[in-house]
Short mmCIF file of C-alpha atoms and ligand atoms in Angstrom, two decimals:
data_model
loop_
_atom_site.label_atom_id
_atom_site.label_comp_id
_atom_site.label_asym_id
_atom_site.label_seq_id
_atom_site.Cartn_x
_atom_site.Cartn_y
_atom_site.Cartn_z
CA MET A 1 30.99 -2.19 -34.76
CA PRO A 2 30.47 0.89 -32.55
CA ASP A 3 33.04 3.67 -32.39
CA ILE A 4 34.62 3.54 -28.96
CA HIS A 5 36.00 7.04 -29.13
CA ASN A 6 35.07 8.86 -25.90
CA GLN A 7 31.85 10.84 -26.48
CA SER A 8 31.10 11.41 -22.80
CA GLY A 9 31.86 15.10 -22.47
CA LEU A 10 33.10 14.39 -18.92
CA ASN A 11 35.98 16.40 -17.57
CA ASP A 12 39.39 14.91 -18.11
CA ARG A 13 40.27 14.10 -14.53
CA PRO A 14 40.84 10.34 -14.39
CA VAL A 15 38.76 8.17 -12.04
CA ASP A 16 39.54 4.93 -10.22
CA LEU A 17 36.17 3.27 -9.60
CA VAL A 18 36.27 0.67 -6.81
CA ILE A 19 33.20 -1.57 -6.62
CA PHE A 20 32.96 -3.13 -3.15
CA GLY A 21 30.81 -6.24 -3.51
CA GLY A 22 32.06 -6.62 -7.10
CA THR A 23 31.11 -10.31 -7.28
CA GLY A 24 27.58 -9.83 -5.91
CA ASP A 25 24.22 -10.09 -7.60
CA LEU A 26 23.79 -6.34 -8.15
CA ALA A 27 27.28 -5.91 -9.56
CA MET A 28 26.91 -8.82 -11.97
CA ARG A 29 23.33 -8.13 -13.06
CA MET A 30 23.37 -4.33 -13.20
CA LEU A 31 26.68 -2.54 -12.58
CA PHE A 32 29.02 -4.42 -14.92
CA PRO A 33 26.41 -4.75 -17.70
CA SER A 34 25.82 -0.98 -17.40
CA LEU A 35 29.56 -0.33 -17.62
CA TYR A 36 29.66 -2.64 -20.65
CA PHE A 37 26.94 -0.63 -22.40
CA LEU A 38 28.60 2.67 -21.49
CA GLU A 39 31.77 1.27 -23.06
CA TYR A 40 29.76 0.12 -26.08
CA ASP A 41 28.31 3.58 -26.60
CA GLY A 42 31.69 5.27 -26.13
CA HIS A 43 30.78 7.07 -22.91
CA LEU A 44 33.67 5.90 -20.75
CA PRO A 45 36.78 8.07 -20.74
CA ASP A 46 39.97 6.21 -21.66
CA SER A 47 41.46 7.13 -18.28
CA LEU A 48 38.79 5.27 -16.23
CA ARG A 49 40.01 2.25 -14.28
CA ILE A 50 37.73 -0.16 -12.44
CA ILE A 51 38.62 -2.36 -9.48
CA ALA A 52 36.19 -5.05 -8.40
CA ALA A 53 36.69 -5.75 -4.69
CA ALA A 54 35.04 -8.63 -2.86
CA ARG A 55 35.60 -11.27 -0.21
CA LYS A 56 36.34 -14.22 -2.49
CA ASP A 57 40.04 -14.92 -2.88
CA MET A 58 40.68 -15.27 -6.61
CA THR A 59 42.87 -13.93 -9.38
CA ARG A 60 41.94 -11.25 -11.91
CA ASP A 61 41.63 -13.92 -14.62
CA GLU A 62 39.28 -15.99 -12.50
CA PHE A 63 37.17 -12.91 -11.85
CA LEU A 64 37.09 -12.04 -15.56
CA GLY A 65 36.06 -15.63 -16.33
CA ILE A 66 33.03 -15.27 -14.01
CA LEU A 67 32.18 -11.82 -15.36
CA ASP A 68 32.43 -13.00 -18.95
CA LYS A 69 29.86 -15.74 -18.36
CA ARG A 70 27.50 -13.35 -16.57
CA LEU A 71 27.78 -10.68 -19.29
CA GLN A 72 26.85 -13.26 -21.90
CA GLY A 73 23.69 -13.97 -19.94
CA VAL A 74 22.73 -10.33 -19.39
CA VAL A 75 23.90 -8.46 -22.50
CA GLY A 76 21.84 -9.49 -25.52
CA ALA A 77 23.73 -11.42 -28.22
CA GLY A 78 23.18 -8.52 -30.64
CA TYR A 79 25.29 -6.27 -28.41
CA LEU A 80 28.04 -8.67 -27.33
CA CYS A 81 31.21 -7.61 -29.02
CA GLU A 82 34.75 -8.90 -28.39
CA ASN A 83 36.31 -5.51 -29.09
CA ILE A 84 34.16 -3.81 -26.44
CA LYS A 85 34.72 -6.57 -23.90
CA THR A 86 38.47 -6.26 -24.40
CA HIS A 87 38.34 -2.52 -23.78
CA LEU A 88 36.27 -3.01 -20.63
CA TYR A 89 38.47 -5.84 -19.32
CA ASP A 90 41.64 -3.81 -19.95
CA ARG A 91 40.36 -1.32 -17.37
CA LEU A 92 39.45 -3.99 -14.84
CA SER A 93 41.35 -5.52 -11.96
CA TYR A 94 40.25 -7.58 -8.98
CA GLN A 95 41.11 -7.07 -5.30
CA PRO A 96 40.19 -9.69 -2.69
CA LEU A 97 39.51 -8.03 0.66
CA ASP A 98 37.51 -8.43 3.83
CA VAL A 99 35.76 -5.38 5.18
CA GLU A 100 35.32 -6.97 8.60
CA SER A 101 39.01 -7.78 9.19
CA GLY A 102 40.47 -5.04 6.97
CA THR A 103 42.67 -7.49 5.04
CA GLY A 104 43.33 -6.51 1.45
CA PHE A 105 42.86 -2.74 1.93
CA GLU A 106 46.59 -2.07 1.94
CA SER A 107 46.91 -3.82 -1.44
CA LEU A 108 43.86 -1.91 -2.70
CA ALA A 109 45.44 1.42 -1.71
CA LYS A 110 48.59 0.45 -3.62
CA LYS A 111 46.56 -0.35 -6.75
CA LEU A 112 45.00 3.13 -6.83
CA ARG A 113 46.60 6.03 -8.61
CA HIS A 114 47.82 8.98 -6.51
CA LYS A 115 45.12 11.50 -5.57
CA ASP A 116 47.06 14.32 -7.24
CA LEU A 117 46.47 12.50 -10.52
CA CYS A 118 43.10 10.91 -10.09
CA ASP A 119 39.69 10.91 -8.36
CA MET A 120 38.54 7.80 -6.48
CA VAL A 121 34.95 6.59 -6.34
CA ALA A 122 34.09 3.89 -3.78
CA TYR A 123 30.84 2.16 -4.82
CA CYS A 124 29.35 0.24 -1.87
CA SER A 125 27.45 -2.71 -3.29
CA THR A 126 27.72 -4.81 -0.15
CA ALA A 127 25.30 -5.28 2.76
CA PRO A 128 24.60 -1.79 4.22
CA ARG A 129 25.89 -2.86 7.65
CA LEU A 130 29.39 -2.77 6.10
CA TYR A 131 29.19 0.84 4.82
CA GLY A 132 30.51 2.38 8.05
CA GLN A 133 33.45 -0.05 8.18
CA ILE A 134 34.31 0.56 4.53
CA CYS A 135 34.47 4.30 5.31
CA GLU A 136 36.69 3.77 8.36
CA LEU A 137 39.09 1.64 6.34
CA LEU A 138 39.16 4.11 3.46
CA GLU A 139 40.10 6.80 5.97
CA ILE A 140 42.85 4.69 7.53
CA TYR A 141 44.38 4.18 4.09
CA GLY A 142 44.13 7.86 3.12
CA LEU A 143 41.37 7.32 0.53
CA THR A 144 38.89 9.96 1.73
CA GLY A 145 40.20 13.37 0.65
CA ASP A 146 38.47 15.96 -1.54
CA THR A 147 39.14 13.82 -4.58
CA CYS A 148 37.20 10.83 -3.22
CA ARG A 149 33.47 10.19 -3.29
CA ILE A 150 31.29 7.33 -2.08
CA VAL A 151 28.21 5.65 -3.51
CA LEU A 152 25.67 3.90 -1.24
CA GLU A 153 23.14 1.35 -2.41
CA LYS A 154 19.72 1.20 -0.83
CA PRO A 155 18.49 0.48 1.77
CA ILE A 156 19.95 3.13 4.06
CA GLY A 157 18.82 1.54 7.33
CA HIS A 158 15.56 -0.16 8.22
CA ASP A 159 14.04 2.73 10.21
CA LEU A 160 14.86 6.35 11.04
CA GLN A 161 17.36 5.55 13.79
CA SER A 162 19.32 2.95 11.81
CA CYS A 163 19.29 5.29 8.79
CA LYS A 164 20.79 8.04 10.96
CA ASP A 165 23.42 5.58 12.21
CA VAL A 166 24.51 4.72 8.65
CA ASN A 167 24.45 8.40 7.64
CA ASP A 168 26.48 9.37 10.74
CA ALA A 169 29.09 6.67 10.09
CA VAL A 170 29.53 7.66 6.44
CA GLY A 171 29.20 11.39 7.22
CA ALA A 172 32.03 11.15 9.77
CA VAL A 173 34.37 10.47 6.85
CA PHE A 174 32.77 12.01 3.72
CA ASP A 175 31.14 15.46 3.30
CA GLU A 176 27.51 15.24 2.21
CA GLN A 177 28.42 16.64 -1.27
CA ARG A 178 30.62 13.60 -1.84
CA ILE A 179 27.99 10.98 -0.82
CA TYR A 180 25.86 9.52 -3.64
CA ARG A 181 22.82 7.60 -2.36
CA ILE A 182 21.32 5.48 -5.12
CA ASP A 183 17.64 5.17 -5.91
CA HIS A 184 17.83 3.53 -9.30
CA TYR A 185 14.30 4.70 -10.22
CA LEU A 186 15.80 8.19 -10.60
CA GLY A 187 18.04 6.82 -13.36
CA LYS A 188 15.07 5.74 -15.47
CA GLU A 189 14.58 7.66 -18.68
CA THR A 190 10.85 8.21 -18.08
CA VAL A 191 11.43 9.57 -14.59
CA GLN A 192 13.73 12.22 -16.04
CA ASN A 193 11.17 12.76 -18.75
CA LEU A 194 8.62 13.56 -16.04
CA MET A 195 10.87 16.48 -15.03
CA ALA A 196 11.02 17.58 -18.67
CA LEU A 197 7.26 17.26 -19.05
CA ARG A 198 6.60 19.37 -15.95
CA PHE A 199 9.32 21.97 -16.27
CA ALA A 200 10.07 22.27 -19.99
CA ASN A 201 6.40 22.91 -20.86
CA SER A 202 4.06 25.62 -19.64
CA LEU A 203 0.97 23.62 -20.58
CA PHE A 204 0.58 21.53 -17.43
CA GLU A 205 1.67 23.93 -14.71
CA PRO A 206 -1.63 25.88 -14.42
CA LEU A 207 -3.45 22.56 -13.91
CA TRP A 208 -0.86 20.98 -11.63
CA ASP A 209 -2.53 21.50 -8.25
CA ALA A 210 -5.65 20.81 -6.21
CA ASN A 211 -7.77 22.90 -8.60
CA GLY A 212 -6.78 20.88 -11.65
CA ILE A 213 -5.99 17.40 -10.31
CA GLU A 214 -8.49 15.01 -8.77
CA GLN A 215 -6.13 12.23 -7.64
CA VAL A 216 -2.67 10.76 -8.17
CA GLN A 217 -1.82 7.05 -8.06
CA ILE A 218 1.63 5.48 -7.99
CA THR A 219 1.77 1.71 -8.50
CA VAL A 220 4.75 -0.63 -8.56
CA SER A 221 3.45 -4.16 -9.07
CA GLU A 222 5.58 -7.27 -9.44
CA THR A 223 4.70 -10.82 -10.49
CA ILE A 224 7.70 -12.35 -8.75
CA GLY A 225 7.65 -13.48 -5.14
CA VAL A 226 10.52 -13.02 -2.71
CA GLU A 227 12.41 -16.02 -4.12
CA ASP A 228 15.76 -16.64 -2.40
CA ARG A 229 15.65 -13.27 -0.57
CA TRP A 230 13.04 -14.41 1.98
CA ASP A 231 15.11 -13.64 5.11
CA TYR A 232 16.17 -10.21 3.83
CA TYR A 233 12.66 -9.33 2.68
CA ASN A 234 11.05 -10.57 5.86
CA ASP A 235 12.95 -7.92 7.85
CA TYR A 236 11.64 -5.16 5.55
CA GLY A 237 8.30 -5.86 3.84
CA ALA A 238 6.74 -3.89 1.01
CA LEU A 239 6.42 -0.64 2.98
CA LYS A 240 10.13 -0.35 3.78
CA ASP A 241 11.52 -2.14 0.72
CA MET A 242 9.60 -0.16 -1.94
CA VAL A 243 7.52 2.73 -0.57
CA GLN A 244 10.21 4.36 1.59
CA ASN A 245 12.52 4.86 -1.38
CA HIS A 246 11.27 4.34 -4.96
CA ILE A 247 7.63 5.29 -4.49
CA MET A 248 8.33 8.30 -2.26
CA GLN A 249 10.93 9.59 -4.73
CA LEU A 250 8.36 9.35 -7.53
CA LEU A 251 5.80 11.14 -5.35
CA CYS A 252 8.34 13.94 -4.76
CA LEU A 253 8.93 14.43 -8.49
CA VAL A 254 5.18 14.66 -9.15
CA ALA A 255 4.45 16.99 -6.24
CA MET A 256 7.50 19.25 -5.89
CA GLU A 257 7.51 22.95 -6.71
CA PRO A 258 9.55 23.97 -9.76
CA PRO A 259 13.20 24.08 -8.65
CA THR A 260 15.19 27.17 -9.62
CA SER A 261 17.55 25.01 -11.70
CA MET A 262 18.62 21.40 -12.23
CA ASP A 263 21.36 22.00 -9.69
CA ALA A 264 21.47 19.10 -7.18
CA ASP A 265 20.51 21.07 -4.10
CA ALA A 266 17.85 23.12 -5.90
CA VAL A 267 16.05 19.90 -6.88
CA ARG A 268 16.63 18.13 -3.57
CA ASP A 269 15.45 21.13 -1.52
CA GLU A 270 12.10 20.95 -3.34
CA LYS A 271 11.79 17.18 -2.89
CA LEU A 272 12.53 17.57 0.80
CA LYS A 273 9.73 20.12 1.22
CA VAL A 274 7.26 17.56 -0.15
CA LEU A 275 8.48 14.84 2.22
CA ARG A 276 8.20 17.21 5.16
CA ALA A 277 4.69 18.24 4.13
CA LEU A 278 3.39 14.65 4.07
CA ARG A 279 0.71 14.40 6.72
CA PRO A 280 1.53 11.68 9.27
CA ILE A 281 -1.31 9.13 9.31
CA PRO A 282 -2.68 9.08 12.89
CA LEU A 283 -3.41 5.77 14.65
CA SER A 284 -7.12 6.47 14.44
CA GLU A 285 -6.97 6.60 10.60
CA LEU A 286 -4.51 3.76 9.90
CA ALA A 287 -7.19 1.13 9.28
CA GLN A 288 -8.94 3.47 6.85
CA LYS A 289 -5.90 4.82 4.98
CA THR A 290 -3.52 1.86 4.87
CA VAL A 291 -3.81 -1.75 3.74
CA ALA A 292 -1.24 -4.50 4.21
CA GLY A 293 -1.49 -7.88 2.49
CA GLN A 294 0.44 -11.14 2.28
CA TYR A 295 0.20 -13.54 -0.67
CA THR A 296 -0.98 -17.11 -0.32
CA ALA A 297 -0.47 -19.91 -2.88
CA GLY A 298 -2.01 -19.17 -6.27
CA THR A 299 -1.33 -18.96 -9.98
CA VAL A 300 0.73 -16.27 -11.70
CA ALA A 301 1.07 -16.25 -15.50
CA GLY A 302 -0.35 -19.77 -15.66
CA LYS A 303 2.15 -21.15 -13.14
CA ASP A 304 1.29 -22.45 -9.66
CA VAL A 305 3.29 -20.60 -7.02
CA PRO A 306 3.62 -21.17 -3.26
CA GLY A 307 2.46 -18.72 -0.60
CA TYR A 308 4.81 -16.40 1.28
CA LEU A 309 4.65 -18.48 4.48
CA ASP A 310 5.27 -21.74 2.54
CA GLU A 311 8.42 -20.19 1.07
CA GLY A 312 9.80 -19.01 4.41
CA LYS A 313 8.63 -22.12 6.31
CA LYS A 314 7.98 -20.01 9.39
CA PRO A 315 5.28 -17.67 10.69
CA SER A 316 5.55 -14.03 9.67
CA ASN A 317 3.48 -10.84 9.74
CA THR A 318 5.56 -9.17 7.03
CA GLU A 319 3.45 -7.53 4.32
CA THR A 320 4.12 -8.38 0.67
CA PHE A 321 1.55 -5.80 -0.45
CA VAL A 322 0.80 -2.32 0.78
CA ALA A 323 -1.63 0.39 -0.30
CA LEU A 324 -1.77 3.85 1.27
CA ARG A 325 -3.64 7.09 0.93
CA ALA A 326 -1.10 9.88 1.41
CA GLU A 327 -1.90 13.59 1.69
CA ILE A 328 0.37 16.57 1.30
CA ASP A 329 -0.32 19.49 3.59
CA ASN A 330 0.59 22.46 1.46
CA TRP A 331 -1.16 25.11 -0.63
CA ARG A 332 -0.74 23.27 -3.93
CA TRP A 333 -1.95 19.81 -2.89
CA ALA A 334 -4.42 20.30 -0.03
CA GLY A 335 -7.16 17.66 -0.32
CA VAL A 336 -5.65 15.73 -3.28
CA PRO A 337 -5.19 12.03 -2.47
CA PHE A 338 -1.94 10.35 -3.48
CA TYR A 339 -2.70 6.61 -3.54
CA LEU A 340 0.48 4.54 -3.29
CA ARG A 341 0.52 0.81 -3.92
CA THR A 342 3.11 -1.91 -4.35
CA GLY A 343 3.17 -5.67 -4.02
CA LYS A 344 4.55 -9.02 -5.06
CA ARG A 345 2.79 -11.87 -6.86
CA LEU A 346 0.29 -9.49 -8.48
CA PRO A 347 -1.31 -10.30 -11.86
CA TYR A 348 1.24 -8.39 -13.95
CA ARG A 349 4.40 -6.35 -13.64
CA HIS A 350 4.11 -2.65 -14.11
CA SER A 351 5.21 0.63 -12.55
CA GLN A 352 3.17 3.66 -13.36
CA ILE A 353 2.20 7.12 -12.21
CA PHE A 354 -1.43 7.93 -12.93
CA ILE A 355 -2.67 11.50 -12.71
CA GLN A 356 -6.38 12.14 -13.08
CA PHE A 357 -7.42 15.72 -13.81
CA LYS A 358 -10.72 17.20 -12.73
CA GLY A 359 -13.67 16.48 -15.04
CA VAL A 360 -15.33 19.22 -17.11
CA PRO A 361 -17.45 21.51 -14.86
CA HIS A 362 -20.56 21.18 -17.09
CA SER A 363 -21.33 18.86 -19.96
CA ILE A 364 -22.99 20.23 -23.07
CA PHE A 365 -23.46 16.76 -24.56
CA PRO A 366 -26.63 14.69 -24.54
CA ASP A 367 -27.07 12.10 -21.80
CA GLU A 368 -25.95 9.11 -23.85
CA SER A 369 -22.66 10.86 -24.73
CA ASN A 370 -22.06 11.72 -21.10
CA LEU A 371 -21.83 8.03 -20.26
CA SER A 372 -18.47 7.90 -22.00
CA LEU A 373 -17.27 11.33 -20.84
CA GLU A 374 -14.10 10.69 -18.88
CA PRO A 375 -11.79 13.15 -17.09
CA ASN A 376 -8.37 13.65 -18.72
CA LYS A 377 -5.59 11.47 -17.43
CA LEU A 378 -1.83 11.49 -17.71
CA VAL A 379 -0.28 8.02 -17.43
CA ILE A 380 3.46 7.66 -17.03
CA HIS A 381 4.58 4.06 -17.52
CA LEU A 382 7.99 3.32 -15.99
CA GLN A 383 8.20 -0.42 -16.62
CA PRO A 384 8.06 -2.76 -18.44
CA GLU A 385 7.38 -0.17 -21.18
CA GLU A 386 8.59 3.39 -20.68
CA ASN A 387 6.15 5.88 -22.12
CA ILE A 388 3.90 8.83 -21.27
CA LYS A 389 0.30 8.95 -22.47
CA LEU A 390 -2.30 11.68 -22.20
CA LEU A 391 -5.89 10.41 -22.33
CA MET A 392 -8.26 12.96 -23.93
CA MET A 393 -11.88 12.95 -25.05
CA ASN A 394 -12.60 13.07 -28.75
CA LYS A 395 -15.59 12.76 -31.05
CA VAL A 396 -16.03 9.37 -32.71
CA PRO A 397 -15.55 10.21 -36.40
CA GLY A 398 -18.57 9.90 -38.67
CA LEU A 399 -22.15 11.07 -39.05
CA GLY A 400 -23.91 9.91 -35.88
CA ARG A 401 -27.66 10.35 -36.36
CA ASP A 402 -28.74 11.37 -32.86
CA ALA A 403 -25.83 12.65 -30.90
CA THR A 404 -22.17 13.45 -30.73
CA THR A 405 -20.55 10.19 -29.70
CA LEU A 406 -17.47 10.59 -27.53
CA GLN A 407 -14.44 8.36 -27.07
CA GLU A 408 -11.27 8.43 -25.03
CA VAL A 409 -8.13 8.62 -27.15
CA SER A 410 -4.52 8.30 -26.09
CA LEU A 411 -1.83 10.77 -27.15
CA ASP A 412 1.66 9.37 -26.89
CA LEU A 413 3.87 12.10 -25.41
CA SER A 414 6.98 10.00 -25.08
CA ILE A 415 9.97 9.43 -27.25
CA SER A 416 9.98 9.63 -31.01
CA PRO A 417 9.62 6.46 -33.16
CA GLU A 418 13.36 6.63 -34.06
CA ALA A 419 14.32 6.81 -30.39
CA ARG A 420 12.01 3.87 -29.64
CA SER A 421 13.99 1.63 -31.93
CA ARG A 422 17.17 2.43 -30.01
CA ARG A 423 18.36 0.32 -27.07
CA ARG A 424 16.74 1.40 -23.81
CA PRO A 425 19.54 2.13 -21.31
CA ILE A 426 19.68 0.40 -17.92
CA ALA A 427 18.88 2.99 -15.19
CA TYR A 428 22.34 2.39 -13.72
CA GLU A 429 24.02 3.63 -16.90
CA ARG A 430 22.73 7.16 -16.34
CA LEU A 431 23.62 6.98 -12.64
CA LEU A 432 27.14 5.64 -13.19
CA LEU A 433 27.83 8.31 -15.76
CA ASP A 434 26.66 11.01 -13.34
CA ILE A 435 28.79 9.58 -10.53
CA LEU A 436 31.86 9.66 -12.78
CA ALA A 437 31.05 13.25 -13.78
CA ASP A 438 30.40 14.28 -10.12
CA ARG A 439 26.79 15.31 -10.82
CA SER A 440 24.51 14.55 -7.88
CA THR A 441 21.05 15.77 -8.94
CA LEU A 442 19.74 12.21 -9.42
CA PHE A 443 20.93 11.03 -6.00
CA VAL A 444 19.21 11.22 -2.64
CA ARG A 445 20.40 13.58 0.08
CA ARG A 446 20.67 12.61 3.75
CA ASP A 447 17.74 14.76 4.89
CA GLU A 448 15.49 13.20 2.22
CA THR A 449 16.22 9.65 3.41
CA GLU A 450 15.55 10.64 7.00
CA ALA A 451 12.32 12.55 6.26
CA ALA A 452 11.06 9.54 4.25
CA TRP A 453 11.85 7.15 7.12
CA GLN A 454 10.09 9.41 9.60
CA TRP A 455 6.82 9.18 7.62
CA ILE A 456 7.22 5.41 7.10
CA ASP A 457 8.14 4.72 10.74
CA ASN A 458 4.92 6.39 11.83
CA ILE A 459 2.93 3.84 9.76
CA ALA A 460 5.03 0.81 10.73
CA ASN A 461 4.95 1.71 14.43
CA GLY A 462 1.21 2.37 14.19
CA TRP A 463 0.60 -1.09 12.70
CA SER A 464 2.56 -2.63 15.60
CA ALA A 465 0.77 -0.54 18.22
CA LEU A 466 -2.63 -1.59 16.87
CA GLY A 467 -1.55 -5.20 16.29
CA MET A 468 -2.60 -4.87 12.60
CA LYS A 469 -1.71 -7.95 10.57
CA PRO A 470 -1.54 -8.26 6.77
CA SER A 471 -4.68 -9.68 5.12
CA PRO A 472 -4.12 -12.68 2.85
CA TYR A 473 -4.50 -12.36 -0.93
CA VAL A 474 -4.22 -15.16 -3.47
CA ALA A 475 -1.06 -14.90 -5.61
CA GLY A 476 -1.98 -13.66 -9.08
CA THR A 477 -4.86 -11.44 -7.89
CA TRP A 478 -4.91 -7.70 -7.27
CA SER A 479 -4.40 -7.89 -3.49
CA PRO A 480 -6.86 -7.97 -0.59
CA PRO A 481 -10.36 -6.50 -1.13
CA ALA A 482 -9.51 -3.81 1.43
CA SER A 483 -7.24 -2.25 -1.20
CA VAL A 484 -10.21 -1.68 -3.52
CA GLU A 485 -12.19 -0.26 -0.60
CA LEU A 486 -9.34 2.14 0.20
CA THR A 487 -9.96 4.11 -2.99
CA GLU A 488 -13.71 3.46 -3.31
CA ARG A 489 -14.23 4.97 0.13
CA TYR A 490 -13.21 8.31 -1.40
CA GLY A 491 -15.04 7.86 -4.72
CA HIS A 492 -11.99 6.69 -6.72
CA ASP A 493 -10.88 3.47 -8.48
CA TRP A 494 -7.44 2.01 -9.00
CA HIS A 495 -6.22 2.41 -12.56
CA ASP A 496 -5.01 -1.10 -13.53
P1 NAD B 1 25.20 -10.10 -2.66
O1 NAD B 1 25.02 -10.82 -1.36
O2 NAD B 1 24.86 -10.79 -3.92
O3 NAD B 1 26.73 -9.64 -2.78
C1 NAD B 1 27.43 -9.13 -1.70
C2 NAD B 1 28.84 -8.77 -2.11
O4 NAD B 1 29.50 -8.25 -0.96
C3 NAD B 1 29.68 -9.93 -2.62
O5 NAD B 1 30.54 -9.47 -3.64
C4 NAD B 1 30.52 -10.30 -1.40
O6 NAD B 1 31.80 -10.85 -1.72
C5 NAD B 1 30.72 -8.95 -0.78
N1 NAD B 1 30.99 -9.05 0.67
C6 NAD B 1 30.19 -9.61 1.60
N2 NAD B 1 30.79 -9.52 2.80
C7 NAD B 1 31.98 -8.92 2.61
C8 NAD B 1 33.06 -8.57 3.44
N3 NAD B 1 33.06 -8.83 4.75
N4 NAD B 1 34.14 -7.96 2.90
C9 NAD B 1 34.15 -7.69 1.57
N5 NAD B 1 33.18 -8.00 0.73
C10 NAD B 1 32.11 -8.61 1.24
O7 NAD B 1 24.40 -8.72 -2.50
P2 NAD B 1 23.70 -7.87 -3.66
O8 NAD B 1 22.36 -8.45 -3.93
O9 NAD B 1 24.65 -7.71 -4.78
O10 NAD B 1 23.43 -6.47 -2.93
C11 NAD B 1 24.45 -5.53 -2.71
C12 NAD B 1 23.84 -4.22 -2.19
O11 NAD B 1 22.98 -3.71 -3.17
C13 NAD B 1 22.99 -4.39 -0.93
O12 NAD B 1 23.10 -3.23 -0.17
C14 NAD B 1 21.58 -4.50 -1.48
O13 NAD B 1 20.62 -4.09 -0.54
C15 NAD B 1 21.67 -3.53 -2.64
N6 NAD B 1 20.70 -3.78 -3.70
C16 NAD B 1 20.69 -4.96 -4.36
C17 NAD B 1 19.78 -5.17 -5.38
C18 NAD B 1 19.76 -6.44 -6.17
O14 NAD B 1 18.94 -6.54 -7.09
N7 NAD B 1 20.62 -7.40 -5.88
C19 NAD B 1 18.85 -4.16 -5.70
C20 NAD B 1 18.89 -2.95 -5.02
C21 NAD B 1 19.83 -2.78 -4.01
#
């Protein structure tokens, strides 16, 4: 039985956490299970209270009944513990409300503790079109002072203009310092470890530029299709759903200059410089530097699956796969390709950052050894496993008669074996804890979201202007052949 004494180290100011959309998929699959695990590990201060707010009219007990069933499905049996559930449920209440009509907000305001006593965090886990209205209502009911902060789920808009509209609506009510924009990839342990690897070691920094690095690849591949989110996905596609946020955030962490500290603005200023240095891909180069694909019926993990158009039952030019060659116009990265790739219904699920260093300038080994001489590579796996591996050349042990035989070996730079046996936290656990502690380093600032959209809009608008359509690929394969050509054209190969 874990000790539920508060080990968080957070300051003592109590927080009322209101989760708008508290009955939704994200809340039930990620937010409440994360809060459960934070409770389990003793990270939640005793003074925290949580209010789930959603449209469905039901009592607190009915809500807890639904939550209890969902937690049993999500939290592994080895971690389910009555004592912990009781502590979590004691903090929880439920508020039915409707953001469109404003009903229920008066009751919500009455449930919250006075701002002299307590901070308030409004977590928006509803459709983004409701964020502006939530802010207006919070203001009407006096819930927007210095002691209040707001959390926004992705996506922030579907292009630069709509992103600005959401940011304007929220910014009219909350100062930027009190707005937390979520990109849950930043909550992943390995992503934070990338910062440690780069900035807590002096080893890599002299190599971390165009002189030392040949190419960078960032891949987020999924085996699932769009499932019951077809209509939502069809308005976005892979470029806007994955590249604009997760993949561009990862690119920033790989490419940014060392920040002066881990202070939120120090880190975000450096990420912003990367986004602003991304070279827009001109119309004349779009066909060469971008690939869009759409899956057709095929087989994934031994199971027959339908094509994207069969699932939606209507015509669509939305891409379910995208591959890009990005370039960063600054001193450090001039000429280094950043290949970005993401898609659905690919052969296996993995997210990884692959960094290939330059090869040795001259080989002293005999010809037959040179065949196996590979450049060094750093591979950061984000999911399903989380680990960091450095691939190095080594001599095959033993007394070779003719030559030194070389082999590539993998050094595991990630967590220790003891840490590996521990439970791997959900990314939202880290993020929720930081929100409660008012630490915003792992959240995305307004100017970052807008700079990312500007680069993405240029590609999306270019595709429309040229009438480019996604090429079909069979579900369960690695995307259209054009994706392979995208890297081969520049003498590189995808690292699968
Ligand atoms: P969902 O449709 O499952 O849930 C929506 C929630 O909003 C429900 O609780 C519903 O009661 C509430 N709601 C809807 N209209 C309302 C209204 N008028 N007034 C008050 N409450 C209202 O959505 P979801 O999948 O949980 O997504 C929530 C947010 O999180 C979205 O912005 C989505 O883009 C984002 N997101 C979701 C996921 C995911 O895996 N589900 C992943 C990343 C981001």
